[in-house]
Amino acid sequence: MNIDVVVLAAGQGSRMKSDLPKVLHPIAGKSMLAHVLDSARSVKANALHVVVGHGSDKVKSHFCDDNDIQWALQAEQKGTGHAVKMALDNLAPSGVTLILYGDVPLIQANTLQALIDLVTSKTMALLTVNMDNPTGYGRIKRDDNQLVTSIVEQKDANQQELSIQEVNTGIMAVPTENLHSWLPQLSSDNAQGEYYLTDVIAMAVTSGLTVETLQPEFAEETYGVNNRAQQAELERWYQARLVNELMTQGVTVLDPARLDIRGSVSVGRDVVIDANVILEGEVVLGDGVHIEANCIIKNSSLAAGSVIKAFSHIDSAQVSEACDIGPYARLRPGTVLENGAKVGNFCEVKKSVIGAGSKVNHLSYIGDATVGKNVNIGAGTITCNYDGVNKFKTEIKDGAFIGSNSSLVAPVIVGENATVAAGSTITKEVEAAKLAVARGKQVNLKWQRPTKA
Ligand code: UD1
Ligand code: CA
């Protein structure tokens, strides 16, 4: 069966008070519209139509790499029915059309699939929820046999209708050929002067179709975001689910309310994550990885047994087994730590390989370098990799020892088992096993301290 998905995303979102179009605001690090599109993709939609209006250029350019989207423009927002109509010409004549909303981000794929499965040539399907306080929503009207007959909007409803607690989520699946005939018949003769999509429900009944309803597993799936508080509420709900999923997979999370996941995380056994950790992008945590408090880990993989001590920041790095990082370490993109390497406090490593068993323990900057095995890099060592225009490489071979407070001016090579004396500025290759001393010679002079006049 052909499935067309139409996502309404033309509204302004003025209560967000933002220069960013509402549907581009994130939940768990991903735009609300991207969440909706990903759910639509997982029901194997044949075509994705997104109706844009306010901020359409920004929305389109945010998704410029998604070439499965067909954009429809709704220049003026004349109502939800009018919005769907803007995509109508692009909908396949037969099959099912699923209608979603760019600001209802957490609708789940299984709910959408169940809704689509209800549709036949004689049935359309509507997602509803029951609310203690239904104010503001369209109410679902049913006849004596409990069959849906129509939806009445808040502003058009009478006293009795206002007491109905079953409301329209807006999400529906409709035989496409019916949409083609119904949408052109919508009228704006109502309290808001808008073309209501909800009027197709009564048209369906008139045309002899049954309106089946379905309720989602979680009401939060149908929550819309109109302001920052609602955005934060959905963020918390979604984070709780993501963290719960990790715990189900065997991760110890010391405080589930203080772990944030903004991407996808895969984990081995017995991973431990302490409070205030943020995992972003694609993160892989091997068996027994321990992440202490206040760390940010982005697009990185950490192999079995590695420990990330508190306040470390790891971005696009590859950490092998049993490495020891931090506290207060920063691994920047292109960092590779081989088995058992250590990067300690206040060290920054960028685009460098630190070989197995090597240590960069204190206050160092290692950039554009290849460090071999069992190298000891003393406190305060700096690779001077940049001349203000170009970047150059440093190579430190197996077993080398770099004394504290040394500067290695790249391009430069420190040979196998070579030693650099503390405080040296190295500008030339140090041959294997040699000691390089490149610092002012100490002289001890006879000296009388000045006294106060
Ligand atoms: C709509 C439903 C209501 C339902 C509620 C659920 C109608 C007439 N009413 O009401 O029954 O309970 O959603 O939240 O459909 N949009 C456009 N173009 C437009 C108008 C709206 O793209 O011309 C988009 C908005 O950006 C928004 C969504 O459609 O994402 C819903 O529009 P909104 O005005 O919020 O509808 P409600 O009045 O809340
Ligand atoms: Ca609304």
PDB file of N, CA, C and O in Angstrom, residues 5 223 232 234 266 305:
ATOM      1  N   VAL A   5       2.977  10.732   3.585  1.00  0.00           N
ATOM      2  CA  VAL A   5       2.908  11.402   4.879  1.00  0.00           C
ATOM      3  C   VAL A   5       2.937  12.902   4.638  1.00  0.00           C
ATOM      4  O   VAL A   5       3.770  13.395   3.862  1.00  0.00           O
ATOM      5  N   TYR A 223       1.662  15.256  22.509  1.00  0.00           N
ATOM      6  CA  TYR A 223       1.775  16.620  23.020  1.00  0.00           C
ATOM      7  C   TYR A 223       2.423  17.524  21.975  1.00  0.00           C
ATOM      8  O   TYR A 223       3.449  17.181  21.392  1.00  0.00           O
ATOM      9  N   ALA A 232      10.544  21.868  27.244  1.00  0.00           N
ATOM     10  CA  ALA A 232      11.323  21.287  28.343  1.00  0.00           C
ATOM     11  C   ALA A 232      10.613  20.083  28.951  1.00  0.00           C
ATOM     12  O   ALA A 232      11.251  19.087  29.311  1.00  0.00           O
ATOM     13  N   LEU A 234       8.616  17.966  27.425  1.00  0.00           N
ATOM     14  CA  LEU A 234       8.788  16.807  26.541  1.00  0.00           C
ATOM     15  C   LEU A 234      10.226  16.305  26.554  1.00  0.00           C
ATOM     16  O   LEU A 234      10.483  15.108  26.478  1.00  0.00           O
ATOM     17  N   SER A 266      25.504   3.075  22.284  1.00  0.00           N
ATOM     18  CA  SER A 266      25.476   1.619  22.413  1.00  0.00           C
ATOM     19  C   SER A 266      26.443   1.226  23.517  1.00  0.00           C
ATOM     20  O   SER A 266      27.511   1.826  23.680  1.00  0.00           O
ATOM     21  N   GLY A 305      36.788  -1.189  29.763  1.00  0.00           N
ATOM     22  CA  GLY A 305      37.635  -0.914  30.917  1.00  0.00           C
ATOM     23  C   GLY A 305      38.176   0.504  31.011  1.00  0.00           C
ATOM     24  O   GLY A 305      38.930   0.823  31.931  1.00  0.00           O
TER      25      GLY A 305
END
